[in-house]
GROMACS .gro file of C-alpha atoms in nm:
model
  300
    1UNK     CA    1   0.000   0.000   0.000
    2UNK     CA    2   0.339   0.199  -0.016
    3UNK     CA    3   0.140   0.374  -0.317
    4UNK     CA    4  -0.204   0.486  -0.176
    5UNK     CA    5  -0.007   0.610   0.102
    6UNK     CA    6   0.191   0.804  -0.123
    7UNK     CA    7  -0.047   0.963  -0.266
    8UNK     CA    8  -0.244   1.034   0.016
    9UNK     CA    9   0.049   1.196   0.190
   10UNK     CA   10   0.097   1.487  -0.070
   11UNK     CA   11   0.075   1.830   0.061
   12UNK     CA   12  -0.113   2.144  -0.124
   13UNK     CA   13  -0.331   1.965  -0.311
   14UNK     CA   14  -0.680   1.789  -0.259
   15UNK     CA   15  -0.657   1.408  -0.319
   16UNK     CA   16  -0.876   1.131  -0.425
   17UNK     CA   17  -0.770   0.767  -0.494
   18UNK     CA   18  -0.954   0.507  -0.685
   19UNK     CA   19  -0.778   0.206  -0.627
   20UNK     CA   20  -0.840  -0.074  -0.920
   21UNK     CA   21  -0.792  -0.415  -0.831
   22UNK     CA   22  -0.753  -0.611  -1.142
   23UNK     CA   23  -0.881  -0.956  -1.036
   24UNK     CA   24  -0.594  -1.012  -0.843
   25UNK     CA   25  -0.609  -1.375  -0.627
   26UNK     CA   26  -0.669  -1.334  -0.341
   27UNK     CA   27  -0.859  -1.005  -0.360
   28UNK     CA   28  -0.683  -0.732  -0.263
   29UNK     CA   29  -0.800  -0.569   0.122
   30UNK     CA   30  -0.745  -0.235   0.226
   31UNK     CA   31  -0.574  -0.202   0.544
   32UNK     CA   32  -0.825  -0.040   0.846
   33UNK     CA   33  -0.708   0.282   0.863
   34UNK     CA   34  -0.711   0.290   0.463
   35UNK     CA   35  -1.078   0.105   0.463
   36UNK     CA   36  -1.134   0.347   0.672
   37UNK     CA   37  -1.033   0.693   0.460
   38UNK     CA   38  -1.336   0.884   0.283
   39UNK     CA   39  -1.034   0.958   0.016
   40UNK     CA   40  -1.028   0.594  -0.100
   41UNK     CA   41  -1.224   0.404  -0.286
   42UNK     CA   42  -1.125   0.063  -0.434
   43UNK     CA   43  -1.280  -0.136  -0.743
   44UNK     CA   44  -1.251  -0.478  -0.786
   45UNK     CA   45  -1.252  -0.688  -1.127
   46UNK     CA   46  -1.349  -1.028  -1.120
   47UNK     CA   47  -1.140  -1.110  -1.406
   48UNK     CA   48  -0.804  -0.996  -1.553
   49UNK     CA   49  -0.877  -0.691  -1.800
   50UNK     CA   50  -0.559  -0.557  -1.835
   51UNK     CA   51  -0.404  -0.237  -1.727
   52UNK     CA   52  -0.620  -0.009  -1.955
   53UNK     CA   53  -0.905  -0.137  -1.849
   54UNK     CA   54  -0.831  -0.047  -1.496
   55UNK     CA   55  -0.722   0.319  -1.594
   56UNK     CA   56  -1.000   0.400  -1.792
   57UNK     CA   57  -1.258   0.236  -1.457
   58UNK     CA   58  -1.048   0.459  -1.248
   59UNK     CA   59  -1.103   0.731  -1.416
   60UNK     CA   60  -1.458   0.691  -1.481
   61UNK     CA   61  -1.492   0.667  -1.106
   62UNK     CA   62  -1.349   1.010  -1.011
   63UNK     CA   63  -1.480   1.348  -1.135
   64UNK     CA   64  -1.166   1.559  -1.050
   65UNK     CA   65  -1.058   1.771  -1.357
   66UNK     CA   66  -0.693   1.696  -1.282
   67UNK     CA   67  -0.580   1.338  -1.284
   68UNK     CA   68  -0.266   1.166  -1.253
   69UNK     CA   69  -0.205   0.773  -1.217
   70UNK     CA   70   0.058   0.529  -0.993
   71UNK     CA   71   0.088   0.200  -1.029
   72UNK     CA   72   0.115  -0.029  -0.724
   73UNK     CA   73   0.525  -0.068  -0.734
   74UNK     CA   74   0.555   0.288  -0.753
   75UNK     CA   75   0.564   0.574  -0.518
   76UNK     CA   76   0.506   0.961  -0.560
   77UNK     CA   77   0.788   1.184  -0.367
   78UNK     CA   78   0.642   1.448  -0.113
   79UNK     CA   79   0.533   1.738  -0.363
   80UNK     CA   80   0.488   1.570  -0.640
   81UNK     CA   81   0.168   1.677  -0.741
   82UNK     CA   82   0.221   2.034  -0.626
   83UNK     CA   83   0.483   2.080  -0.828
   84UNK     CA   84   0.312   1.974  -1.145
   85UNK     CA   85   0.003   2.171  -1.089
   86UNK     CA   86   0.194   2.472  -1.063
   87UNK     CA   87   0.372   2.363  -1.412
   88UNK     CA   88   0.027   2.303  -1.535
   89UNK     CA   89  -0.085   2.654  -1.458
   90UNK     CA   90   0.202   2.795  -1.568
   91UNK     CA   91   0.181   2.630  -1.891
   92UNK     CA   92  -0.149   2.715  -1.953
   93UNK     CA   93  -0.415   2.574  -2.176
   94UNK     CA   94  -0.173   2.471  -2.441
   95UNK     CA   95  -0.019   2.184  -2.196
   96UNK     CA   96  -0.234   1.858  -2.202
   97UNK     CA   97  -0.070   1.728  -1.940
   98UNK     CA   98   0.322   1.744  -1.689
   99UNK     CA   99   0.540   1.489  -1.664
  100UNK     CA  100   0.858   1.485  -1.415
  101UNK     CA  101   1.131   1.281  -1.336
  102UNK     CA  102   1.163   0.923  -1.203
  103UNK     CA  103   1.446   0.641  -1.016
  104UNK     CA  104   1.447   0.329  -1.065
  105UNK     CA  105   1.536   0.116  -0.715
  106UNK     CA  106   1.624  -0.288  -0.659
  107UNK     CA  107   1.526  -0.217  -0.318
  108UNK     CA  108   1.768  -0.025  -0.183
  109UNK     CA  109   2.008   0.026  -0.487
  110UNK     CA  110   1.942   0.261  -0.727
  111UNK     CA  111   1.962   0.101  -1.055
  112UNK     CA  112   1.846   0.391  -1.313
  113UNK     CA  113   1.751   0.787  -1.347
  114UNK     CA  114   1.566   0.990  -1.595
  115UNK     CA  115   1.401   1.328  -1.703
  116UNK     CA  116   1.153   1.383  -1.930
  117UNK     CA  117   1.385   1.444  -2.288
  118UNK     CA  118   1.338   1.793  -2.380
  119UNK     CA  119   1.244   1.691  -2.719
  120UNK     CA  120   0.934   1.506  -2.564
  121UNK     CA  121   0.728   1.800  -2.802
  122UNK     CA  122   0.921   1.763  -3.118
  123UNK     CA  123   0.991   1.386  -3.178
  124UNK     CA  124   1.110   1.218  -2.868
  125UNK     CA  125   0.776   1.042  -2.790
  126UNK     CA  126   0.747   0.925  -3.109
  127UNK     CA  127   1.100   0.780  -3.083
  128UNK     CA  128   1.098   0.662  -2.734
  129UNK     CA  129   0.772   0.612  -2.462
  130UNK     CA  130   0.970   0.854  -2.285
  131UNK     CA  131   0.645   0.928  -2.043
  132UNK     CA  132   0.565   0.675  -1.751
  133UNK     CA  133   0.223   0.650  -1.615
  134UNK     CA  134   0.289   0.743  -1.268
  135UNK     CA  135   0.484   1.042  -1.378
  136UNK     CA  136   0.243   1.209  -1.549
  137UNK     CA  137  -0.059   1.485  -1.411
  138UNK     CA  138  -0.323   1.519  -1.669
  139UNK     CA  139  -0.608   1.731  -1.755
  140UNK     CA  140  -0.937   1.477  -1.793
  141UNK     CA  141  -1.046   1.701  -2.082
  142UNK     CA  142  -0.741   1.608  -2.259
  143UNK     CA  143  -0.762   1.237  -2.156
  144UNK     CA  144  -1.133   1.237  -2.272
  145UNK     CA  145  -1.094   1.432  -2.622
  146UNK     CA  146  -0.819   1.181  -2.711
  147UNK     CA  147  -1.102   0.916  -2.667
  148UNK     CA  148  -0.926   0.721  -2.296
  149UNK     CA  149  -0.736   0.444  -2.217
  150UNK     CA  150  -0.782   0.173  -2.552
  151UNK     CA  151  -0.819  -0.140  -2.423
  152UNK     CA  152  -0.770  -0.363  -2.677
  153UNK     CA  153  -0.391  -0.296  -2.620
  154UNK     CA  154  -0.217  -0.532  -2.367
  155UNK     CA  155   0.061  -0.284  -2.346
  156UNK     CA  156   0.190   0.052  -2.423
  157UNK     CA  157  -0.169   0.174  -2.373
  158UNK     CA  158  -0.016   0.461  -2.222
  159UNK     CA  159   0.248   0.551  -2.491
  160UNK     CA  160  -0.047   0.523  -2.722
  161UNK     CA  161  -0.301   0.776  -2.513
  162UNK     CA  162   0.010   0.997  -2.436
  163UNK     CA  163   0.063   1.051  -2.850
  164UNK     CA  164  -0.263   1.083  -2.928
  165UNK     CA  165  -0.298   1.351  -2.626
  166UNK     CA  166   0.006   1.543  -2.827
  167UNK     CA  167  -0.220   1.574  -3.120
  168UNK     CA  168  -0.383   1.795  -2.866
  169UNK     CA  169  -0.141   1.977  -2.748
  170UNK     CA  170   0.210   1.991  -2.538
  171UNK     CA  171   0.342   1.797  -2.275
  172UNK     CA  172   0.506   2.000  -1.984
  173UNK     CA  173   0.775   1.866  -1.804
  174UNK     CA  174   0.909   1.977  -1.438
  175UNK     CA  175   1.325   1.870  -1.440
  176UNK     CA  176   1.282   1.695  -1.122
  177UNK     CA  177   1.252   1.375  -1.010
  178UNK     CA  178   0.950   1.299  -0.802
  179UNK     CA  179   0.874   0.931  -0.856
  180UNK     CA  180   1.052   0.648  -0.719
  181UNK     CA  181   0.970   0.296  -0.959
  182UNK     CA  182   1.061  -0.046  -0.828
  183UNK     CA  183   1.302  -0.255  -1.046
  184UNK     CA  184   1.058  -0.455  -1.294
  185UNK     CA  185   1.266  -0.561  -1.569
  186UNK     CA  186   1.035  -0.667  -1.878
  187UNK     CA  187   1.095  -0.983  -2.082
  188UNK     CA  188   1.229  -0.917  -2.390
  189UNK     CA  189   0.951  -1.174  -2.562
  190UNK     CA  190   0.694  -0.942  -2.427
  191UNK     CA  191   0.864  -0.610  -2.520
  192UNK     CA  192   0.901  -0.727  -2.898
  193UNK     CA  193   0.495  -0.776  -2.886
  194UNK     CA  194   0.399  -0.469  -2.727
  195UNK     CA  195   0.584  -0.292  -2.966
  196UNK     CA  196   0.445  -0.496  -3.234
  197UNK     CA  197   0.136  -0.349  -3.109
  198UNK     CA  198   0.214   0.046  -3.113
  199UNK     CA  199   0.452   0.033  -3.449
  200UNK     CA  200   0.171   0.143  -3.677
  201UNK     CA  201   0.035   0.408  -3.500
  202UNK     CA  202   0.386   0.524  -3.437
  203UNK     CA  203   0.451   0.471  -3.823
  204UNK     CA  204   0.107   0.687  -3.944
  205UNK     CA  205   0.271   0.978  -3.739
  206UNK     CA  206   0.595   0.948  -3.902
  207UNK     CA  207   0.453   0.955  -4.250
  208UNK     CA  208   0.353   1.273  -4.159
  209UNK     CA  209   0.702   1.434  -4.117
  210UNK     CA  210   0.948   1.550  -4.321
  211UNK     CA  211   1.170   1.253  -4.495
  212UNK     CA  212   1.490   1.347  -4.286
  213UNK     CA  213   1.294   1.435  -3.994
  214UNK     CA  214   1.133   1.100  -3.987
  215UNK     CA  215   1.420   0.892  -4.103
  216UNK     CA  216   1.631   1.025  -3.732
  217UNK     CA  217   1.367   0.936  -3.554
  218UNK     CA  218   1.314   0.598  -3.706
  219UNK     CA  219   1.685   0.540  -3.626
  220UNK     CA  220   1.615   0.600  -3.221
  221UNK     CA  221   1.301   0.354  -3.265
  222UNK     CA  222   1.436   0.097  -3.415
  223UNK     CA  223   1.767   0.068  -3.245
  224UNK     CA  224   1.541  -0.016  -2.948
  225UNK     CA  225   1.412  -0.291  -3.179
  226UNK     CA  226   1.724  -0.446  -3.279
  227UNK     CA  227   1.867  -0.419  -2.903
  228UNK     CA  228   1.571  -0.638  -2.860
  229UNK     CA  229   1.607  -0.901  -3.163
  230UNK     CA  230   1.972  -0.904  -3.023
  231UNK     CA  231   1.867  -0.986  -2.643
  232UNK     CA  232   1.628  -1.233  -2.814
  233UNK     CA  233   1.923  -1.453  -2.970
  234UNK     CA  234   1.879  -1.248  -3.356
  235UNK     CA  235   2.221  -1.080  -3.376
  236UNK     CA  236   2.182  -1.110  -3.733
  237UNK     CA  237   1.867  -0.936  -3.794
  238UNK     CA  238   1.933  -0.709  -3.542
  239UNK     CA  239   2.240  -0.615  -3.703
  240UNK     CA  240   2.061  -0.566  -4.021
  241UNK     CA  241   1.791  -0.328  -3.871
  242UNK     CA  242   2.045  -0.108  -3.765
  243UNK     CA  243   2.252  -0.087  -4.067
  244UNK     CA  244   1.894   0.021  -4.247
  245UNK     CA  245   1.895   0.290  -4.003
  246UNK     CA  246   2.173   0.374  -4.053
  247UNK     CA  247   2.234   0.411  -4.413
  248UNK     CA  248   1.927   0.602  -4.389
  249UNK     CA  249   2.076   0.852  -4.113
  250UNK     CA  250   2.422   0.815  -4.115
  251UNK     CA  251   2.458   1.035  -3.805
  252UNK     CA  252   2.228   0.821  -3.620
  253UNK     CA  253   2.446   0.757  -3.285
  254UNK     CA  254   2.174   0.587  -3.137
  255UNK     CA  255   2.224   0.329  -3.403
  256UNK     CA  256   2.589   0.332  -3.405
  257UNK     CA  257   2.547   0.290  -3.042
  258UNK     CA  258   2.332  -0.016  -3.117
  259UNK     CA  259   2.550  -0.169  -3.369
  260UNK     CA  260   2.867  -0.151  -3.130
  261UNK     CA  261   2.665  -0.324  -2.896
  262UNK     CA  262   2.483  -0.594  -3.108
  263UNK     CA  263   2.860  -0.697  -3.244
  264UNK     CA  264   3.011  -0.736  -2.879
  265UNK     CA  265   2.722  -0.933  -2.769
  266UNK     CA  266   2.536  -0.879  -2.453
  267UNK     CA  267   2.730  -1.084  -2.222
  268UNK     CA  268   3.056  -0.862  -2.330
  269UNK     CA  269   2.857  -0.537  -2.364
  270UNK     CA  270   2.705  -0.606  -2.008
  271UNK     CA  271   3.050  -0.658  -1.825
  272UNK     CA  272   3.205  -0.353  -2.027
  273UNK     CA  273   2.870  -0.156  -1.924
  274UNK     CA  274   2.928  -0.264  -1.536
  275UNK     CA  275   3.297  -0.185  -1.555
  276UNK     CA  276   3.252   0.144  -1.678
  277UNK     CA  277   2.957   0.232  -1.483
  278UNK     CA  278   3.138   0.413  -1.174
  279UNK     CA  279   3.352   0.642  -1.414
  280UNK     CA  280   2.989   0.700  -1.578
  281UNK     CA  281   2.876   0.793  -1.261
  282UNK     CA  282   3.098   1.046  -1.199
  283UNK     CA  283   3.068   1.229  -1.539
  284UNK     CA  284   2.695   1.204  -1.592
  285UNK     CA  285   2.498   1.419  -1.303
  286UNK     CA  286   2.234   1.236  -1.167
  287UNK     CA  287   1.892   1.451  -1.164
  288UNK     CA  288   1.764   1.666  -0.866
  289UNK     CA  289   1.534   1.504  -0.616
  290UNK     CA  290   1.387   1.620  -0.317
  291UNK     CA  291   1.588   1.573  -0.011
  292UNK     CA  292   1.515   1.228   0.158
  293UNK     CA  293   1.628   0.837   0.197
  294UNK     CA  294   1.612   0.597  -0.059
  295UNK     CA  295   1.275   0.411  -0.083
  296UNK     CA  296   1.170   0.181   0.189
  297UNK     CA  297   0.961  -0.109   0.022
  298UNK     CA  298   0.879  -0.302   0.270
  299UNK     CA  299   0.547  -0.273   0.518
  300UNK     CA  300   0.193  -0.283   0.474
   0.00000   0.00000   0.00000
């Protein structure tokens, strides 16, 4: 409940939860105090729907005009949400929605960092889903002209809302990071569908863009392909991906990046990426967060 109490516990602004359980055996039970809390409110599904499902019941079963999500392995930092609102304001009505920053934590180690890219309005979603759901503070009137949560997609449902909220308008950012995310590494199997999934819509906004324009971008996208083909035991067509992107953006480095990588192998590139890692460390700043301990996972 690390995450309801999360949210609960943010300061300077009025919050409701709707907590979706979906079908989860044995049911999940609030704890008293929580049971207890006129702020909560929990939904159950008898079956598995999938996590779009649950958004979209979520958000059918609140009526505030500013929303923002959290899964159940994550946790918002104290002022999160205060932060973003004032972004919101000060972004005005062209701003759909704010994202911020987020860690990454195997319990007690942190294992990754990131900011919203500041190209997030002028390619980088389309390259990247650079925008995770319990980042993000949304305006329901954006959520709801972009037509919700679509749940015929097992994943990526929220890359796919977040792009078709950009048709909208622009995605604010606050340079912080106010979201710690437990270590939940996907299987590469699964990645290669869900991305299977989003490609065409991705594709139709491409086609759109100027030839150059959409040829770098295709390079960033599809090196994350090939890094997958490659994790999945394809070196070969992996390595032939990224050559495509690259002979159609030579000054791709993502792809170069990808190429260097997909010739060492992973077992290689993975010691050479721990080895170097400190040195890393010490060049690349990690991002602003407010003051505090690492995350404590454990307890009710």
């Amino acid at each position: 409940m690390a995450a309801v109490r999360s949210a609960l516990g943010q300061e300077g602004a009025l919050v409701e939860v709707c907590m979706v359980d979906d079908g989860s055996e044995p049911p999940v039970e609030l704890p008293a105090d929580l049971a207890a809390d006129e702020r909560v409110t929990l939904i159950r599904f008898e079956t598995t729907r999938g996590p779009a499902a649950a958004r979209n019941a979520g958000l059918a079963a609140t009526g505030a005009e500013l929303v923002a999500f959290l899964d159940d392995d994550d946790a918002w930092l104290p002022g999160k949400l205060a932060r973003q609102v004032n972004a919101l304001i000060a972004a005005g009505n062209a701003a759909v929605m704010v994202a911020c920053g987020f860690e990454v934590w195997d319990g007690g180690r942190l294992v990754a960092a990131a900011l919203p890219p500041d190209d997030v309005n002028s390619g980088g979603l389309l390259a990247h889903p650079c925008v995770w759901p319990s980042t993000v503070l949304a305006r329901r009137s954006s959520i709801d002209a972009a037509g919700g949560f679509d749940e015929s997609l097992e994943r990526v449902e929220d890359w796919d809302l977040w792009l078709r909220m950009a048709d909208f308008g622009e995605i604010a950012t606050v340079p912080e990071v106010l979201v710690d995310r437990r270590w939940s590494p996907l299987s590469p199997s699964l990645a290669r569908t869900a991305r299977a999934q989003i490609s065409p819509r991705v594709e139709q906004r491409l086609d759109r863009l100027p030839a150059k324009e959409a040829a770098r971008l295709r390079a960033r996208l599809h090196t994350d392909d090939a890094v997958i083909l490659a994790r999945l035991g394809d070196r070969r067509g992996a390595a032939r991906l990224l050559l495509r992107c690259l002979c159609a953006y030579p000054r791709s480095r993502a792809a170069a990046r990808g190429l260097a990588r997909v010739l060492a192998g992973e077992r290689i590139w993975s010691v050479a990426a721990r080895a170097f890692a400190p040195a890393r460390a010490r060049f690349r700043r990690r991002p602003p967060r407010p003051p505090g301990p690492a995350p404590q996972w454990a307890g009710p």
